[in-house]
XYZ file of C-alpha atoms in Angstrom:
499
model
C 0.000 0.000 0.000
C 2.590 2.539 -1.153
C 4.897 1.839 1.784
C 2.182 1.947 4.479
C 0.723 -1.065 6.198
C -3.038 -1.010 6.264
C -4.825 -2.308 9.351
C -8.204 -3.680 8.266
C -9.403 -4.062 11.832
C -9.413 -0.294 12.372
C -11.783 0.441 9.495
C -13.908 -2.632 9.065
C -17.656 -2.341 8.786
C -18.432 -0.859 12.183
C -20.251 -3.246 14.526
C -23.676 -2.008 15.535
C -26.458 -3.218 17.768
C -29.204 -1.350 15.958
C -32.205 -3.381 14.881
C -34.419 -0.571 13.596
C -34.176 2.916 12.109
C -35.030 4.671 15.384
C -32.236 2.888 17.285
C -29.383 4.118 15.075
C -26.806 6.151 17.006
C -26.297 9.055 14.579
C -23.465 10.595 16.582
C -21.493 7.368 16.377
C -22.403 7.006 12.683
C -21.182 10.506 11.796
C -17.988 10.052 13.806
C -17.218 6.746 12.102
C -17.783 8.115 8.594
C -15.844 11.294 9.360
C -12.824 9.294 10.587
C -12.720 7.400 7.310
C -13.110 10.613 5.309
C -10.204 12.214 7.187
C -8.032 9.195 6.366
C -9.032 9.492 2.701
C -7.954 13.157 2.717
C -4.575 12.325 4.269
C -4.004 9.466 1.816
C -4.932 11.778 -1.084
C -2.473 14.425 0.101
C 0.228 11.758 0.233
C -0.864 10.484 -3.206
C -1.289 6.945 -1.903
C -3.974 6.038 -4.410
C -4.170 2.345 -3.490
C -4.867 3.325 0.099
C -7.480 5.849 -1.081
C -9.199 3.130 -3.085
C -9.235 0.748 -0.107
C -10.607 3.367 2.269
C -13.321 4.322 -0.225
C -14.313 0.660 -0.480
C -14.603 0.360 3.309
C -16.647 3.548 3.509
C -19.124 2.630 0.780
C -19.636 -0.855 2.275
C -20.111 0.278 5.886
C -23.485 0.201 7.618
C -23.155 3.699 9.048
C -22.352 5.309 5.690
C -25.366 3.614 4.136
C -27.559 4.824 7.001
C -26.339 8.418 6.580
C -26.938 8.223 2.808
C -30.530 7.084 3.372
C -31.052 9.802 5.981
C -29.826 12.518 3.615
C -32.125 11.560 0.725
C -35.159 11.106 2.969
C -34.806 14.480 4.682
C -34.022 16.854 1.808
C -36.500 18.844 -0.289
C -36.888 16.106 -2.883
C -37.750 13.357 -0.414
C -41.321 13.078 -1.746
C -40.355 13.235 -5.424
C -40.345 9.749 -6.975
C -38.355 8.522 -9.947
C -39.528 6.260 -12.763
C -40.418 3.503 -10.260
C -42.823 5.833 -8.346
C -41.314 4.777 -5.020
C -40.364 6.925 -2.023
C -39.149 6.041 1.462
C -41.397 7.686 4.034
C -41.775 5.336 7.005
C -38.993 4.209 9.349
C -39.444 0.685 8.032
C -38.902 1.911 4.459
C -35.696 3.675 5.504
C -34.413 0.635 7.402
C -35.070 -1.605 4.427
C -33.464 1.024 2.198
C -30.159 0.567 4.039
C -30.223 -3.112 3.152
C -30.839 -2.306 -0.520
C -27.659 -0.238 -0.899
C -25.488 -3.030 -2.238
C -22.912 -2.345 -4.942
C -22.713 -5.982 -6.067
C -24.992 -6.402 -9.071
C -26.180 -2.791 -8.827
C -27.874 -1.448 -11.958
C -29.207 2.097 -12.054
C -32.678 2.736 -13.426
C -33.245 5.512 -16.003
C -33.988 8.947 -14.594
C -37.279 10.802 -15.011
C -36.758 13.920 -17.154
C -38.650 17.149 -16.453
C -38.128 20.658 -17.866
C -37.596 23.619 -15.539
C -38.220 27.194 -16.850
C -35.160 29.498 -16.936
C -34.967 33.287 -16.578
C -34.476 33.761 -20.321
C -37.647 31.854 -21.207
C -35.851 28.638 -22.138
C -36.134 25.405 -20.197
C -33.454 23.504 -18.295
C -33.613 19.684 -18.298
C -33.705 18.140 -14.830
C -33.308 14.399 -14.336
C -34.835 12.773 -11.251
C -33.258 9.436 -10.231
C -35.165 6.866 -8.184
C -34.892 7.112 -4.400
C -32.554 4.099 -4.331
C -30.286 5.564 -7.009
C -30.180 8.875 -5.112
C -29.130 7.001 -1.968
C -26.414 5.064 -3.826
C -25.117 8.311 -5.347
C -25.056 9.951 -1.912
C -23.194 6.951 -0.494
C -20.450 7.167 -3.117
C -20.413 10.949 -2.772
C -19.318 10.456 0.865
C -16.243 8.655 -0.461
C -15.504 10.910 -3.465
C -15.979 14.329 -1.856
C -12.900 14.110 0.451
C -10.738 13.477 -2.638
C -12.339 16.326 -4.604
C -12.025 18.769 -1.682
C -8.331 17.948 -1.377
C -7.512 18.262 -5.091
C -9.894 21.149 -5.901
C -8.755 24.516 -7.240
C -7.962 26.925 -4.432
C -10.473 29.508 -5.655
C -13.322 27.183 -6.557
C -16.399 27.846 -4.387
C -19.462 26.184 -5.927
C -20.936 22.945 -4.508
C -18.165 22.626 -1.928
C -18.325 22.206 1.837
C -18.322 25.389 3.954
C -17.993 27.663 0.902
C -20.530 30.031 -0.622
C -21.065 32.798 -3.179
C -19.988 35.444 -0.671
C -16.565 33.774 -0.399
C -16.160 34.079 -4.178
C -17.245 37.730 -3.947
C -14.630 38.504 -1.289
C -11.909 36.838 -3.339
C -12.897 38.914 -6.367
C -12.736 42.040 -4.198
C -9.235 41.082 -3.007
C -8.041 40.555 -6.599
C -9.567 43.718 -8.093
C -9.912 46.393 -5.398
C -6.392 47.893 -5.305
C -5.157 50.608 -7.678
C -2.417 48.307 -8.947
C -4.823 45.373 -9.386
C -5.723 43.904 -12.777
C -7.904 46.171 -14.911
C -9.314 43.547 -17.284
C -11.635 40.625 -16.636
C -12.556 37.584 -18.721
C -16.142 36.501 -18.040
C -16.312 32.773 -18.767
C -19.418 30.857 -19.728
C -19.418 27.127 -20.536
C -22.046 26.015 -23.039
C -24.195 23.271 -21.445
C -21.590 22.170 -18.912
C -23.540 19.331 -17.273
C -24.890 18.048 -20.583
C -21.602 17.766 -22.500
C -18.931 16.388 -20.144
C -16.993 13.572 -21.794
C -17.842 10.168 -20.317
C -14.494 8.808 -21.481
C -12.624 11.498 -19.528
C -14.650 10.828 -16.369
C -14.166 7.065 -16.588
C -10.413 7.528 -16.954
C -9.740 10.223 -14.353
C -12.374 10.216 -11.571
C -11.114 8.119 -8.600
C -14.089 5.928 -7.727
C -15.518 2.502 -8.560
C -15.640 2.564 -12.375
C -18.546 0.144 -12.671
C -20.679 2.227 -10.307
C -19.658 5.449 -12.057
C -20.667 3.944 -15.390
C -24.098 3.120 -13.974
C -24.524 6.726 -12.818
C -23.629 8.375 -16.127
C -24.996 5.769 -18.583
C -28.432 5.163 -16.995
C -30.381 7.135 -19.628
C -33.592 9.054 -19.038
C -37.313 8.738 -19.692
C -39.158 11.669 -21.262
C -42.759 11.480 -22.480
C -42.690 7.690 -21.983
C -39.679 7.262 -24.260
C -36.261 5.988 -23.188
C -33.243 8.042 -24.307
C -29.581 7.029 -23.848
C -26.992 9.282 -22.209
C -23.733 9.229 -24.155
C -22.251 12.320 -22.547
C -22.772 14.635 -19.588
C -23.661 14.242 -15.919
C -27.369 14.279 -15.077
C -28.675 17.510 -13.587
C -30.488 16.368 -10.465
C -28.152 13.620 -9.317
C -26.678 13.922 -5.817
C -23.149 13.241 -7.042
C -23.354 15.241 -10.304
C -22.135 18.634 -8.935
C -19.050 16.969 -7.447
C -18.374 15.130 -10.711
C -18.624 18.425 -12.616
C -16.322 20.118 -10.108
C -13.763 17.326 -10.495
C -13.866 17.736 -14.274
C -13.173 21.496 -14.010
C -10.556 21.226 -11.248
C -7.080 21.924 -12.556
C -8.190 24.867 -14.699
C -6.543 27.355 -12.333
C -3.159 25.597 -12.535
C -3.538 25.093 -16.297
C -4.026 28.837 -16.846
C -1.074 29.698 -14.595
C 1.277 27.288 -16.376
C 0.313 28.599 -19.816
C 0.540 32.313 -18.997
C 3.534 32.434 -16.651
C 5.844 30.195 -18.659
C 9.308 31.618 -19.344
C 11.395 31.632 -22.514
C 13.065 28.323 -21.608
C 9.830 26.600 -20.722
C 10.193 27.190 -16.959
C 7.050 28.334 -15.115
C 7.605 31.619 -13.300
C 6.654 31.938 -9.647
C 5.737 35.643 -9.848
C 2.316 36.608 -11.177
C 3.570 39.268 -13.566
C 0.336 39.382 -15.584
C -1.950 39.629 -12.501
C -3.874 36.525 -13.565
C -6.356 35.199 -10.989
C -9.240 32.797 -11.523
C -12.386 32.621 -9.406
C -14.877 29.870 -10.154
C -18.316 29.038 -8.796
C -19.424 25.732 -10.365
C -19.339 26.375 -14.143
C -19.400 30.176 -13.796
C -15.959 31.801 -13.593
C -13.944 34.966 -14.129
C -10.235 35.476 -14.847
C -8.405 38.744 -14.190
C -5.470 40.051 -16.261
C -3.319 43.099 -16.886
C -4.363 43.469 -20.542
C -6.705 42.272 -23.248
C -3.816 40.444 -24.919
C -3.101 38.468 -21.746
C -6.731 37.420 -21.404
C -6.864 36.471 -25.091
C -4.058 33.987 -24.363
C -5.929 32.851 -21.240
C -8.997 32.198 -23.354
C -6.970 30.023 -25.732
C -5.603 27.964 -22.853
C -9.116 27.549 -21.420
C -10.418 26.336 -24.783
C -7.720 23.629 -24.915
C -8.522 22.589 -21.327
C -12.253 22.374 -22.063
C -11.876 20.521 -25.363
C -10.102 17.624 -23.657
C -13.131 17.238 -21.371
C -15.755 17.531 -24.105
C -16.695 21.101 -23.167
C -16.635 24.417 -25.009
C -16.949 28.095 -24.195
C -19.947 30.101 -25.331
C -18.533 32.697 -27.730
C -21.535 34.981 -27.240
C -21.284 35.078 -23.434
C -17.509 34.837 -22.949
C -16.398 38.483 -22.828
C -13.300 40.506 -21.967
C -14.312 43.625 -20.030
C -12.543 46.568 -18.424
C -13.176 46.892 -14.707
C -14.222 50.544 -15.158
C -17.020 49.383 -17.439
C -18.064 46.687 -14.989
C -19.254 43.098 -15.212
C -21.821 40.841 -13.555
C -20.890 37.765 -11.525
C -23.141 35.661 -9.245
C -25.885 38.287 -9.217
C -23.557 41.203 -8.368
C -22.126 43.989 -10.472
C -18.403 44.681 -10.030
C -17.247 48.076 -11.251
C -14.681 50.715 -10.389
C -15.770 54.324 -9.924
C -12.784 56.708 -9.723
C -10.510 53.712 -9.048
C -12.723 52.510 -6.168
C -14.308 49.079 -6.585
C -18.023 49.024 -5.785
C -19.940 45.737 -5.613
C -23.714 45.948 -5.699
C -26.683 43.820 -6.833
C -26.807 43.615 -10.621
C -29.649 45.187 -12.587
C -30.687 41.763 -13.885
C -30.882 40.387 -10.342
C -33.006 43.332 -9.149
C -35.370 43.104 -12.138
C -35.783 39.345 -11.754
C -36.448 39.645 -8.019
C -39.048 42.370 -8.472
C -40.723 40.214 -11.111
C -40.986 37.369 -8.576
C -42.455 39.750 -5.968
C -45.020 41.016 -8.486
C -46.046 37.467 -9.390
C -46.527 36.634 -5.710
C -48.705 39.707 -5.119
C -50.825 39.028 -8.197
C -51.312 35.366 -7.244
C -52.395 36.349 -3.713
C -54.826 39.080 -4.779
C -57.829 37.469 -3.011
C -55.776 36.303 0.020
C -55.792 37.846 3.486
C -53.151 40.476 4.222
C -51.217 38.341 6.700
C -50.770 35.546 4.141
C -49.383 38.030 1.641
C -46.981 39.405 4.261
C -45.726 35.909 5.183
C -45.032 34.970 1.564
C -43.326 38.280 0.757
C -41.201 38.156 3.923
C -39.835 34.741 2.950
C -38.600 36.117 -0.360
C -37.415 39.467 1.008
C -35.355 37.979 3.847
C -33.617 35.470 1.605
C -32.776 38.025 -1.098
C -31.643 40.705 1.344
C -29.470 38.284 3.310
C -27.757 37.204 0.081
C -26.917 40.805 -0.863
C -26.275 42.129 2.667
C -22.482 41.716 2.336
C -22.111 44.226 -0.539
C -23.091 47.856 -1.224
C -26.839 47.270 -1.339
C -28.383 50.115 0.655
C -29.624 52.078 -2.363
C -30.884 48.901 -4.012
C -32.792 47.889 -0.869
C -34.496 51.305 -0.768
C -35.408 50.924 -4.436
C -37.004 47.529 -3.782
C -38.995 49.014 -0.874
C -40.300 51.775 -3.142
C -41.227 49.428 -6.002
C -42.903 47.036 -3.562
C -44.886 49.913 -2.005
C -46.250 50.873 -5.436
C -47.157 47.262 -6.204
C -48.956 46.883 -2.862
C -50.930 50.052 -3.609
C -52.038 48.343 -6.823
C -53.003 45.284 -4.741
C -55.137 47.447 -2.412
C -56.855 49.275 -5.292
C -57.757 46.004 -6.970
C -59.332 44.738 -3.752
C -61.367 47.931 -3.257
C -61.862 49.112 -6.824
C -65.336 50.531 -6.201
C -64.505 52.380 -3.007
C -62.537 55.496 -2.123
C -58.952 54.317 -1.838
C -57.911 56.801 0.852
C -60.470 55.291 3.230
C -58.703 51.942 3.110
C -55.096 53.094 3.174
C -55.074 53.267 6.996
C -56.354 49.691 7.112
C -53.194 48.309 5.511
C -50.500 50.917 6.304
C -49.899 52.060 9.884
C -47.400 54.010 11.967
C -45.330 52.168 14.577
C -42.941 54.240 16.677
C -40.942 56.471 14.352
C -41.666 54.361 11.290
C -44.513 55.442 9.039
C -46.291 53.669 6.213
C -45.724 50.157 7.554
C -47.614 47.436 5.714
C -49.109 45.429 8.595
C -52.306 43.830 9.842
C -51.410 44.577 13.449
C -49.658 41.258 14.039
C -47.580 40.571 10.930
C -45.228 43.272 9.635
C -43.744 43.404 6.135
C -39.942 43.335 6.101
C -38.292 46.621 5.180
C -35.267 45.938 2.975
C -33.748 49.328 3.807
C -33.331 48.288 7.449
C -31.268 45.227 6.550
C -27.813 45.824 8.053
C -24.832 45.643 5.693
C -22.317 43.202 7.187
C -19.010 42.503 5.441
C -18.366 38.805 4.835
C -14.934 37.671 6.144
C -12.508 36.380 3.532
C -11.879 32.647 3.574
C -8.375 31.696 4.638
C -6.596 29.868 1.840
C -5.515 26.243 2.101
C -8.269 25.219 4.515
C -9.705 21.694 4.219
C -13.202 21.078 5.687
C -12.175 17.602 6.914
C -8.876 18.585 8.547
C -9.558 22.173 9.668
C -12.939 21.662 11.317
C -12.178 24.061 14.191
C -11.449 26.888 11.761
C -14.734 26.452 9.894
C -16.735 26.015 13.113
C -15.323 29.208 14.626
C -15.719 31.086 11.349
C -19.387 30.096 11.056
C -19.988 31.127 14.668
C -18.219 34.463 14.112
C -20.314 35.268 10.999
C -23.548 34.392 12.818
C -22.701 36.525 15.869
C -21.623 39.435 13.674
C -24.945 39.433 11.817
C -26.993 39.064 15.000
C -25.151 41.974 16.583
C -25.864 44.174 13.563
C -29.544 43.223 13.572
C -29.868 43.960 17.305
C -28.279 47.368 16.750
C -30.837 48.198 14.052
C -33.734 46.823 16.110
C -32.741 48.923 19.133
C -33.223 52.160 17.190
C -36.256 50.961 15.213
C -39.017 49.362 17.335
C -40.877 48.132 14.256
C -37.809 46.524 12.669
C -38.806 43.171 11.171
């Protein structure tokens, strides 16, 4: 085993005394799986691939890992969505029997059920829904693959990874672009149909997991309008393991760009970043900074060669090279320098799309009681404001409040079209403390976006691994939560009607 003796007795299928779903000790199960995952990370760092393979086998054949896989798929949002077999696991008995069904020997995946999801641009995105058993098997093998992917991933890759989010990508972009001497040009990258076009041959050759199981995942096919279609390329959108597979395919792009741009005259890669090239990627959406258009043109060529090997291609229409003073959109934010000062704020497209969703909600709830409308709007407002609360969003929040006020006036007029409107205004809008024009029924209060505190998101420390540096991520999460709560309490103290 690459110079290391492997003790089977330390990692064998953990003995358990459980005889039913309710008797499973989840603390012990999580600890057991986590210990194996940590060993996989250490073996990956040491490049002991035989040991990695053995540890993955032990993990995917352990009782506790199977139990956790079943728990994950029966507690997420899609737990009541069946596949082509119309089966779901609801009862404890179903879940217990589901653990017994997660056997790799003789496993054959069923085709997925294809549905079409509307996109912002009016087109439709294909979504494939595996059966509940296939989702559990994918989750089980994800537990073994994710430690490898997290260890080998690009440093500035943030999508579909543990303890990373869009705000981390935003902070990294700020660090790379905010200074006066920072890069002035940005390549906005867009991959055409990333999930649908990944080369199966490349995945089978490079992804470190059971090849027979991987083949079942990617070759299962799909059923659409009662017809069976084969899948000769791509990773299904809707599979539990698909985002990690896509991440693994794109990992290495950051190093590939560096090696192609910073190569010296004698073929030696330079250690200094003379061209100010930095890549930030969130899933298949990425940007690359550079000191000139010529540099980014070379970067684009190197990206094309990287993508071609994996069966992917860039969208020529959406892949642009932009000056930072003109600005660009990334992850729903607009990045632009004004008088050499970088300002990040919600993009116009994000604001327009969000207001459209608010308008649809108000129109759908025209006959509903006021409190129901407030509850539904608050759910959307809180989520959207929290997402944008780490950037310069104050003006945007005030704009949303104004647009929402006008739309709610329309809602009131439609409900009382034959009456004098001013007689009913006081029924829906009241004064609480120093705040006027509050949309409330006396009990429920509509969230005011303008009162959302702006809290800077801390930059993620580089080189951190979620399996080895658990204390760092735990403390960081606690710090972010306390920082936001403190800001909200400060706002609430000066505004009695703050919601």
